[in-house]
PDB file of C-alpha atoms in Angstrom:
ATOM      1  CA  MET J   1      96.962 103.565  80.261  1.00 73.00           C
ATOM      2  CA  ALA J   2      96.552 100.738  82.765  1.00 92.00           C
ATOM      3  CA  ILE J   3      96.559 100.510  86.537  1.00 97.00           C
ATOM      4  CA  LEU J   4      97.994  97.449  88.284  1.00 97.00           C
ATOM      5  CA  THR J   5      97.142  96.964  91.956  1.00 97.00           C
ATOM      6  CA  VAL J   6      98.808  94.299  94.038  1.00 97.00           C
ATOM      7  CA  SER J   7      97.924  92.776  97.375  1.00 96.00           C
ATOM      8  CA  ARG J   8     100.564  90.522  98.916  1.00 95.00           C
ATOM      9  CA  GLN J   9     101.336  88.437 101.937  1.00 96.00           C
ATOM     10  CA  VAL J  10     104.437  89.439 103.859  1.00 96.00           C
ATOM     11  CA  ALA J  11     107.560  87.727 102.426  1.00 96.00           C
ATOM     12  CA  SER J  12     105.771  86.809  99.189  1.00 96.00           C
ATOM     13  CA  LEU J  13     108.219  89.027  97.243  1.00 96.00           C
ATOM     14  CA  GLY J  14     105.418  91.429  96.318  1.00 95.00           C
ATOM     15  CA  ASP J  15     107.507  94.597  96.505  1.00 95.00           C
ATOM     16  CA  GLU J  16     110.365  93.075  94.518  1.00 96.00           C
ATOM     17  CA  ILE J  17     108.014  91.832  91.792  1.00 96.00           C
ATOM     18  CA  CYS J  18     106.177  95.165  91.566  1.00 96.00           C
ATOM     19  CA  GLN J  19     109.452  97.026  91.196  1.00 96.00           C
ATOM     20  CA  ALA J  20     110.585  94.656  88.429  1.00 96.00           C
ATOM     21  CA  VAL J  21     107.223  94.847  86.616  1.00 96.00           C
ATOM     22  CA  SER J  22     107.164  98.648  86.715  1.00 96.00           C
ATOM     23  CA  GLU J  23     110.657  98.785  85.224  1.00 96.00           C
ATOM     24  CA  LYS J  24     109.804  96.293  82.492  1.00 96.00           C
ATOM     25  CA  ILE J  25     106.621  97.980  81.281  1.00 94.00           C
ATOM     26  CA  GLY J  26     107.626 101.575  82.064  1.00 95.00           C
ATOM     27  CA  TYR J  27     105.000 102.243  84.751  1.00 96.00           C
ATOM     28  CA  LYS J  28     105.460 104.328  87.878  1.00 96.00           C
ATOM     29  CA  PHE J  29     105.757 102.201  91.026  1.00 97.00           C
ATOM     30  CA  ILE J  30     103.699 103.723  93.863  1.00 96.00           C
ATOM     31  CA  THR J  31     104.935 102.210  97.127  1.00 92.00           C
ATOM     32  CA  ARG J  32     103.245 102.147 100.515  1.00 89.00           C
ATOM     33  CA  ARG J  33     105.629 104.879 101.622  1.00 91.00           C
ATOM     34  CA  ASP J  34     104.632 107.067  98.668  1.00 95.00           C
ATOM     35  CA  ILE J  35     100.967 106.827  99.673  1.00 94.00           C
ATOM     36  CA  GLU J  36     101.899 107.463 103.295  1.00 92.00           C
ATOM     37  CA  ARG J  37     103.813 110.634 102.424  1.00 93.00           C
ATOM     38  CA  ARG J  38     100.951 111.905 100.283  1.00 95.00           C
ATOM     39  CA  ILE J  39      98.335 111.325 103.013  1.00 94.00           C
ATOM     40  CA  ILE J  40     100.416 113.244 105.559  1.00 93.00           C
ATOM     41  CA  GLU J  41     101.271 115.934 102.997  1.00 95.00           C
ATOM     42  CA  MET J  42      97.555 116.553 102.391  1.00 94.00           C
ATOM     43  CA  GLY J  43      97.050 117.271 106.062  1.00 92.00           C
ATOM     44  CA  PHE J  44      96.317 114.069 107.977  1.00 90.00           C
ATOM     45  CA  PRO J  45      98.340 114.205 111.236  1.00 89.00           C
ATOM     46  CA  GLU J  46     101.216 111.743 111.284  1.00 85.00           C
ATOM     47  CA  GLU J  47     100.481 110.647 114.850  1.00 81.00           C
ATOM     48  CA  LYS J  48      96.931 109.658 113.820  1.00 81.00           C
ATOM     49  CA  PHE J  49      98.205 108.004 110.660  1.00 79.00           C
ATOM     50  CA  ARG J  50     100.070 105.399 112.719  1.00 74.00           C
ATOM     51  CA  THR J  51      96.783 104.303 114.269  1.00 73.00           C
ATOM     52  CA  PHE J  52      95.083 103.302 111.026  1.00 69.00           C
ATOM     53  CA  ASP J  53      97.771 102.455 108.486  1.00 59.00           C
ATOM     54  CA  GLU J  54      97.146  98.738 107.902  1.00 52.00           C
ATOM     55  CA  LYS J  55      97.279  98.114 111.632  1.00 55.00           C
ATOM     56  CA  LYS J  56      94.702  96.402 113.770  1.00 56.00           C
ATOM     57  CA  THR J  57      93.400  98.912 116.304  1.00 55.00           C
ATOM     58  CA  ASN J  58      90.708  98.962 118.952  1.00 52.00           C
ATOM     59  CA  PHE J  59      86.975  98.984 118.301  1.00 43.00           C
ATOM     60  CA  PHE J  60      86.374 102.615 119.272  1.00 41.00           C
ATOM     61  CA  ALA J  61      89.209 103.888 117.062  1.00 46.00           C
ATOM     62  CA  SER J  62      87.597 102.062 114.148  1.00 48.00           C
ATOM     63  CA  LEU J  63      84.426 104.125 114.686  1.00 50.00           C
ATOM     64  CA  SER J  64      86.100 107.502 115.174  1.00 62.00           C
ATOM     65  CA  LYS J  65      85.888 110.571 112.967  1.00 73.00           C
ATOM     66  CA  SER J  66      89.644 110.311 112.430  1.00 79.00           C
ATOM     67  CA  ARG J  67      89.100 106.922 110.856  1.00 83.00           C
ATOM     68  CA  ASP J  68      86.719 108.424 108.282  1.00 85.00           C
ATOM     69  CA  GLU J  69      89.132 111.271 107.576  1.00 90.00           C
ATOM     70  CA  TYR J  70      91.957 108.786 107.053  1.00 91.00           C
ATOM     71  CA  LEU J  71      89.852 106.901 104.527  1.00 93.00           C
ATOM     72  CA  ASP J  72      89.078 110.113 102.613  1.00 94.00           C
ATOM     73  CA  TYR J  73      92.770 110.993 102.447  1.00 95.00           C
ATOM     74  CA  LEU J  74      93.704 107.430 101.498  1.00 96.00           C
ATOM     75  CA  GLN J  75      91.192 107.264  98.660  1.00 97.00           C
ATOM     76  CA  THR J  76      92.352 110.656  97.396  1.00 97.00           C
ATOM     77  CA  ALA J  77      95.993 109.550  97.323  1.00 97.00           C
ATOM     78  CA  ILE J  78      95.092 106.344  95.460  1.00 98.00           C
ATOM     79  CA  LEU J  79      92.893 108.164  92.931  1.00 98.00           C
ATOM     80  CA  GLU J  80      95.588 110.759  92.310  1.00 97.00           C
ATOM     81  CA  ALA J  81      98.089 108.000  91.580  1.00 97.00           C
ATOM     82  CA  ALA J  82      95.615 106.335  89.214  1.00 97.00           C
ATOM     83  CA  GLN J  83      95.623 109.343  86.889  1.00 96.00           C
ATOM     84  CA  GLU J  84      98.681 107.840  85.162  1.00 95.00           C
ATOM     85  CA  ASP J  85     100.103 104.409  84.334  1.00 95.00           C
ATOM     86  CA  CYS J  86     101.232 102.916  87.629  1.00 97.00           C
ATOM     87  CA  VAL J  87     101.721  99.895  89.829  1.00 97.00           C
ATOM     88  CA  LEU J  88     100.055 100.363  93.228  1.00 97.00           C
ATOM     89  CA  ILE J  89     100.741  98.086  96.152  1.00 94.00           C
ATOM     90  CA  GLY J  90      98.580  97.466  99.216  1.00 86.00           C
ATOM     91  CA  ARG J  91      96.169  99.680 101.179  1.00 89.00           C
ATOM     92  CA  GLY J  92      93.014  98.394  99.498  1.00 93.00           C
ATOM     93  CA  ALA J  93      93.804 100.150  96.209  1.00 96.00           C
ATOM     94  CA  ASN J  94      92.137  97.318  94.296  1.00 96.00           C
ATOM     95  CA  ILE J  95      88.837  98.086  96.075  1.00 96.00           C
ATOM     96  CA  VAL J  96      89.045 101.836  95.463  1.00 97.00           C
ATOM     97  CA  LEU J  97      89.788 101.286  91.750  1.00 97.00           C
ATOM     98  CA  LYS J  98      87.594  98.237  91.134  1.00 96.00           C
ATOM     99  CA  ASP J  99      85.301 100.039  88.663  1.00 95.00           C
ATOM    100  CA  LEU J 100      88.094 101.139  86.335  1.00 97.00           C
ATOM    101  CA  ALA J 101      88.013  99.257  83.026  1.00 97.00           C
ATOM    102  CA  ASN J 102      91.793  99.528  82.719  1.00 97.00           C
ATOM    103  CA  HIS J 103      92.475  98.098  86.160  1.00 97.00           C
ATOM    104  CA  ILE J 104      94.168  94.753  86.821  1.00 97.00           C
ATOM    105  CA  SER J 105      94.240  93.445  90.391  1.00 97.00           C
ATOM    106  CA  LEU J 106      96.629  90.714  91.521  1.00 97.00           C
ATOM    107  CA  LYS J 107      97.336  88.952  94.783  1.00 97.00           C
ATOM    108  CA  PHE J 108     100.646  87.295  95.648  1.00 97.00           C
ATOM    109  CA  ILE J 109     100.621  84.448  98.123  1.00 97.00           C
ATOM    110  CA  CYS J 110     103.188  81.944  99.324  1.00 97.00           C
ATOM    111  CA  ASP J 111     103.432  78.886 101.557  1.00 97.00           C
ATOM    112  CA  LYS J 112     103.999  79.850 105.198  1.00 97.00           C
ATOM    113  CA  LYS J 113     107.110  77.667 105.433  1.00 97.00           C
ATOM    114  CA  ILE J 114     108.768  79.488 102.538  1.00 97.00           C
ATOM    115  CA  ARG J 115     107.724  82.876 103.919  1.00 97.00           C
ATOM    116  CA  THR J 116     109.195  81.906 107.286  1.00 98.00           C
ATOM    117  CA  GLU J 117     112.474  80.859 105.699  1.00 97.00           C
ATOM    118  CA  ARG J 118     112.680  84.095 103.722  1.00 97.00           C
ATOM    119  CA  LEU J 119     112.166  86.240 106.826  1.00 98.00           C
ATOM    120  CA  MET J 120     114.704  84.236 108.810  1.00 97.00           C
ATOM    121  CA  SER J 121     117.264  84.617 106.041  1.00 97.00           C
ATOM    122  CA  GLU J 122     116.600  88.317 105.411  1.00 95.00           C
ATOM    123  CA  HIS J 123     116.505  89.507 109.026  1.00 97.00           C
ATOM    124  CA  GLY J 124     118.461  86.846 110.882  1.00 97.00           C
ATOM    125  CA  TRP J 125     115.371  86.035 112.914  1.00 97.00           C
ATOM    126  CA  THR J 126     114.501  82.862 114.730  1.00 97.00           C
ATOM    127  CA  GLU J 127     111.660  80.757 113.402  1.00 97.00           C
ATOM    128  CA  LYS J 128     109.486  81.988 116.278  1.00 97.00           C
ATOM    129  CA  ASP J 129     110.163  85.636 115.385  1.00 98.00           C
ATOM    130  CA  ALA J 130     109.392  85.025 111.725  1.00 98.00           C
ATOM    131  CA  LEU J 131     106.126  83.241 112.482  1.00 97.00           C
ATOM    132  CA  ARG J 132     105.103  86.051 114.838  1.00 97.00           C
ATOM    133  CA  ARG J 133     105.706  88.608 112.082  1.00 97.00           C
ATOM    134  CA  ILE J 134     103.660  86.578 109.600  1.00 97.00           C
ATOM    135  CA  HIS J 135     100.762  86.234 112.029  1.00 96.00           C
ATOM    136  CA  GLU J 136     100.848  89.941 112.900  1.00 95.00           C
ATOM    137  CA  SER J 137     100.958  91.005 109.254  1.00 94.00           C
ATOM    138  CA  ASP J 138      98.138  88.682 108.199  1.00 93.00           C
ATOM    139  CA  GLU J 139      95.974  89.840 111.119  1.00 93.00           C
ATOM    140  CA  ASN J 140      96.556  93.516 110.364  1.00 91.00           C
ATOM    141  CA  ARG J 141      95.749  93.152 106.671  1.00 92.00           C
ATOM    142  CA  SER J 142      92.602  91.196 107.469  1.00 92.00           C
ATOM    143  CA  TRP J 143      91.416  93.862 109.932  1.00 91.00           C
ATOM    144  CA  PHE J 144      92.231  96.708 107.555  1.00 91.00           C
ATOM    145  CA  LEU J 145      90.309  95.278 104.600  1.00 93.00           C
ATOM    146  CA  LYS J 146      87.308  94.332 106.731  1.00 91.00           C
ATOM    147  CA  ASN J 147      86.996  97.600 108.641  1.00 88.00           C
ATOM    148  CA  PHE J 148      87.731 100.043 105.832  1.00 90.00           C
ATOM    149  CA  PHE J 149      86.288  98.252 102.805  1.00 93.00           C
ATOM    150  CA  ASN J 150      84.097  95.487 104.267  1.00 93.00           C
ATOM    151  CA  VAL J 151      85.843  92.723 102.309  1.00 94.00           C
ATOM    152  CA  SER J 152      87.497  89.540 103.489  1.00 93.00           C
ATOM    153  CA  GLN J 153      91.204  89.001 103.008  1.00 88.00           C
ATOM    154  CA  ASN J 154      90.336  85.439 101.984  1.00 90.00           C
ATOM    155  CA  ASP J 155      87.935  86.495  99.224  1.00 93.00           C
ATOM    156  CA  ASP J 156      90.038  85.886  96.126  1.00 95.00           C
ATOM    157  CA  THR J 157      87.162  86.786  93.786  1.00 94.00           C
ATOM    158  CA  ILE J 158      88.080  90.478  94.157  1.00 94.00           C
ATOM    159  CA  TYR J 159      91.311  89.848  92.215  1.00 96.00           C
ATOM    160  CA  HIS J 160      91.888  89.128  88.539  1.00 96.00           C
ATOM    161  CA  ALA J 161      94.498  86.517  89.443  1.00 95.00           C
ATOM    162  CA  VAL J 162      96.236  84.999  92.470  1.00 96.00           C
ATOM    163  CA  LEU J 163      99.867  83.921  91.989  1.00 96.00           C
ATOM    164  CA  ASN J 164     101.871  81.651  94.272  1.00 96.00           C
ATOM    165  CA  THR J 165     105.345  83.168  94.388  1.00 96.00           C
ATOM    166  CA  GLY J 166     106.727  80.108  96.117  1.00 95.00           C
ATOM    167  CA  LEU J 167     106.304  78.101  92.917  1.00 95.00           C
ATOM    168  CA  PHE J 168     107.811  80.572  90.404  1.00 94.00           C
ATOM    169  CA  ASP J 169     110.916  82.720  90.356  1.00 92.00           C
ATOM    170  CA  ILE J 170     110.622  86.514  90.093  1.00 94.00           C
ATOM    171  CA  ASN J 171     111.411  86.643  86.358  1.00 95.00           C
ATOM    172  CA  THR J 172     108.647  84.162  85.553  1.00 96.00           C
ATOM    173  CA  VAL J 173     106.096  86.122  87.618  1.00 95.00           C
ATOM    174  CA  VAL J 174     107.178  89.403  86.007  1.00 96.00           C
ATOM    175  CA  GLU J 175     106.716  87.941  82.515  1.00 96.00           C
ATOM    176  CA  CYS J 176     103.308  86.577  83.522  1.00 95.00           C
ATOM    177  CA  VAL J 177     102.102  89.880  84.962  1.00 95.00           C
ATOM    178  CA  SER J 178     103.380  91.864  81.978  1.00 94.00           C
ATOM    179  CA  SER J 179     101.561  89.499  79.632  1.00 94.00           C
ATOM    180  CA  ILE J 180      98.317  89.843  81.595  1.00 94.00           C
ATOM    181  CA  ILE J 181      98.437  93.632  81.283  1.00 92.00           C
ATOM    182  CA  LYS J 182      99.395  93.587  77.594  1.00 91.00           C
ATOM    183  CA  ASN J 183      96.685  91.139  76.576  1.00 93.00           C
ATOM    184  CA  SER J 184      93.861  92.328  78.855  1.00 92.00           C
ATOM    185  CA  ILE J 185      93.744  96.102  78.462  1.00 94.00           C
ATOM    186  CA  THR J 186      92.289  97.305  75.149  1.00 94.00           C
ATOM    187  CA  THR J 187      92.375 100.834  73.760  1.00 94.00           C
ATOM    188  CA  GLU J 188      88.690 101.197  74.644  1.00 96.00           C
ATOM    189  CA  ALA J 189      89.321 100.006  78.203  1.00 96.00           C
ATOM    190  CA  GLU J 190      92.126 102.526  78.551  1.00 95.00           C
ATOM    191  CA  ALA J 191      89.855 105.404  77.521  1.00 96.00           C
ATOM    192  CA  LEU J 192      86.992 104.296  79.774  1.00 96.00           C
ATOM    193  CA  GLY J 193      89.319 103.738  82.723  1.00 97.00           C
ATOM    194  CA  LYS J 194      90.990 107.106  82.328  1.00 95.00           C
ATOM    195  CA  GLU J 195      87.633 108.895  82.288  1.00 95.00           C
ATOM    196  CA  LYS J 196      86.369 106.933  85.299  1.00 95.00           C
ATOM    197  CA  ALA J 197      89.540 107.713  87.259  1.00 96.00           C
ATOM    198  CA  ARG J 198      89.024 111.441  86.657  1.00 95.00           C
ATOM    199  CA  GLU J 199      85.369 111.138  87.640  1.00 95.00           C
ATOM    200  CA  LEU J 200      86.156 109.342  90.899  1.00 96.00           C
ATOM    201  CA  LEU J 201      88.853 111.845  91.815  1.00 97.00           C
ATOM    202  CA  THR J 202      86.477 114.761  91.233  1.00 96.00           C
ATOM    203  CA  SER J 203      83.840 113.098  93.426  1.00 97.00           C
ATOM    204  CA  GLN J 204      86.398 112.513  96.172  1.00 97.00           C
ATOM    205  CA  LYS J 205      87.520 116.146  95.990  1.00 97.00           C
ATOM    206  CA  VAL J 206      83.892 117.196  96.513  1.00 98.00           C
ATOM    207  CA  VAL J 207      83.744 115.117  99.683  1.00 97.00           C
ATOM    208  CA  ASN J 208      87.092 116.471 100.876  1.00 97.00           C
ATOM    209  CA  THR J 209      85.975 120.064 100.291  1.00 97.00           C
ATOM    210  CA  LEU J 210      82.913 119.619 102.478  1.00 97.00           C
ATOM    211  CA  ILE J 211      84.240 117.306 105.177  1.00 95.00           C
ATOM    212  CA  LEU J 212      87.966 118.006 105.468  1.00 94.00           C
ATOM    213  CA  LYS J 213      88.153 121.648 104.424  1.00 95.00           C
ATOM    214  CA  ASN J 214      84.820 123.048 105.641  1.00 96.00           C
ATOM    215  CA  LYS J 215      84.186 120.563 108.488  1.00 93.00           C
ATOM    216  CA  LEU J 216      80.517 119.990 107.711  1.00 94.00           C
ATOM    217  CA  ASN J 217      78.867 117.399 109.911  1.00 90.00           C
ATOM    218  CA  ILE J 218      77.491 115.085 107.223  1.00 92.00           C
ATOM    219  CA  LEU J 219      77.903 111.400 107.926  1.00 89.00           C
ATOM    220  CA  PHE J 220      78.724 108.792 105.263  1.00 88.00           C
ATOM    221  CA  LEU J 221      79.037 111.519 102.628  1.00 93.00           C
ATOM    222  CA  LYS J 222      79.453 110.286  99.063  1.00 94.00           C
ATOM    223  CA  ALA J 223      79.449 112.237  95.812  1.00 97.00           C
ATOM    224  CA  GLU J 224      78.072 110.449  92.750  1.00 95.00           C
ATOM    225  CA  ARG J 225      78.538 111.876  89.292  1.00 92.00           C
ATOM    226  CA  THR J 226      75.572 111.323  86.986  1.00 89.00           C
ATOM    227  CA  GLY J 227      75.627 112.433  83.387  1.00 79.00           C
ATOM    228  CA  GLU J 228      78.296 114.807  82.165  1.00 80.00           C
ATOM    229  CA  ASN J 229      78.029 117.592  84.700  1.00 92.00           C
ATOM    230  CA  THR J 230      75.747 116.619  87.586  1.00 96.00           C
ATOM    231  CA  ILE J 231      76.951 115.405  90.977  1.00 97.00           C
ATOM    232  CA  ILE J 232      74.524 114.034  93.576  1.00 97.00           C
ATOM    233  CA  LEU J 233      75.414 114.148  97.259  1.00 97.00           C
ATOM    234  CA  HIS J 234      74.475 111.206  99.492  1.00 96.00           C
ATOM    235  CA  GLY J 235      74.779 111.034 103.274  1.00 94.00           C
ATOM    236  CA  VAL J 236      73.062 111.732 106.579  1.00 93.00           C
ATOM    237  CA  CYS J 237      72.963 114.903 108.659  1.00 92.00           C
ATOM    238  CA  GLU J 238      70.970 116.348 111.565  1.00 88.00           C
ATOM    239  CA  GLU J 239      70.476 119.904 110.377  1.00 88.00           C
ATOM    240  CA  PRO J 240      68.727 120.920 107.116  1.00 87.00           C
ATOM    241  CA  ASP J 241      71.021 123.944 107.013  1.00 92.00           C
ATOM    242  CA  SER J 242      73.972 121.616 106.450  1.00 93.00           C
ATOM    243  CA  VAL J 243      72.533 120.534 103.104  1.00 94.00           C
ATOM    244  CA  GLU J 244      71.994 124.106 101.928  1.00 94.00           C
ATOM    245  CA  LYS J 245      75.437 125.112 103.132  1.00 96.00           C
ATOM    246  CA  ALA J 246      77.052 122.189 101.298  1.00 97.00           C
ATOM    247  CA  ILE J 247      75.474 123.163  97.971  1.00 96.00           C
ATOM    248  CA  LYS J 248      76.461 126.821  98.398  1.00 96.00           C
ATOM    249  CA  ILE J 249      80.049 125.915  99.219  1.00 97.00           C
ATOM    250  CA  LEU J 250      80.392 123.755  96.122  1.00 97.00           C
ATOM    251  CA  GLU J 251      78.679 126.232  93.813  1.00 96.00           C
ATOM    252  CA  SER J 252      81.053 128.986  94.941  1.00 96.00           C
ATOM    253  CA  ASP J 253      84.187 126.839  94.608  1.00 96.00           C
ATOM    254  CA  GLY J 254      86.013 127.620  91.378  1.00 95.00           C
ATOM    255  CA  GLU J 255      87.179 124.021  91.006  1.00 94.00           C
ATOM    256  CA  PHE J 256      83.615 122.788  90.502  1.00 96.00           C
ATOM    257  CA  THR J 257      82.112 125.488  88.245  1.00 93.00           C
ATOM    258  CA  ALA J 258      81.502 122.933  85.482  1.00 93.00           C
ATOM    259  CA  TYR J 259      79.123 120.917  87.671  1.00 96.00           C
ATOM    260  CA  LYS J 260      75.583 121.171  88.973  1.00 96.00           C
ATOM    261  CA  PHE J 261      74.927 119.749  92.438  1.00 97.00           C
ATOM    262  CA  LYS J 262      71.865 118.003  93.783  1.00 95.00           C
ATOM    263  CA  SER J 263      71.246 116.597  97.242  1.00 96.00           C
ATOM    264  CA  ALA J 264      70.048 113.152  98.202  1.00 96.00           C
ATOM    265  CA  ILE J 265      71.281 113.682 101.770  1.00 96.00           C
ATOM    266  CA  SER J 266      68.890 112.375 104.423  1.00 94.00           C
ATOM    267  CA  VAL J 267      68.102 114.724 107.303  1.00 92.00           C
ATOM    268  CA  SER J 268      67.705 112.782 110.523  1.00 81.00           C
ATOM    269  CA  LYS J 269      64.834 113.842 112.759  1.00 65.00           C
ATOM    270  CA  GLU J 270      66.441 112.263 115.799  1.00 57.00           C
ATOM    271  CA  ARG J 271      68.320 114.503 118.197  1.00 48.00           C
ATOM    272  CA  ARG J 272      71.259 113.527 120.261  1.00 45.00           C
ATOM    273  CA  ILE J 273      70.755 113.495 124.022  1.00 42.00           C
ATOM    274  CA  HIS J 274      73.524 115.367 125.833  1.00 39.00           C
TER     275      HIS J 274
END
């Protein structure tokens, strides 16, 4: 099993290449729309979704509770998809899955002139319209990666390879990508990646149970699995009771009966002034 994640500039033929690669190697192609439907299906309101979905928004929205909820839903949808062979495109999937041994991350780029010509040809736009779309898309992607994952869009070290789709035709890129997957993912890497994907999904479900389902007020909550059956909770809260309540909720949840839970949650002594 291998997971391919792809980041792409608008009009770099990323979607077309991903579709062709998935068909060639027999992987499921998870599109942006598939992730969108799953996030909304899990319970994130569609009207809020439009605020955060790879779109640059205002400063206060980026600090809101809804923003954190969106990220929890997004990571869940990505981790669910990663339980099987798939090609995932966009939405910071390469950051969420970076620790998987069977993960390959690619970025598709292209010269702005070629991207402009492609958009003009595809949509019948003027050059000005095409350039505006490119600028808007690049700005949104940069904001999204920085504010949700604290990485720079220009940091190419977070990818296994960067391919210029203005220099190769689709068939050549598809052959290249297929070869990278075939020659890079060993049987051992597959096993390790599969186990890690399950582990990360379980940890995310723990967070979702406490934050999304039970509405506990624990900031920056993370669940870290250590050993075979121990999960440590990290975060910050104001009330000691929140920590005790979190452990009780998880211990009584049938989905987590195989695990023991410990808390490393910090209890803040500061009180809010109303």
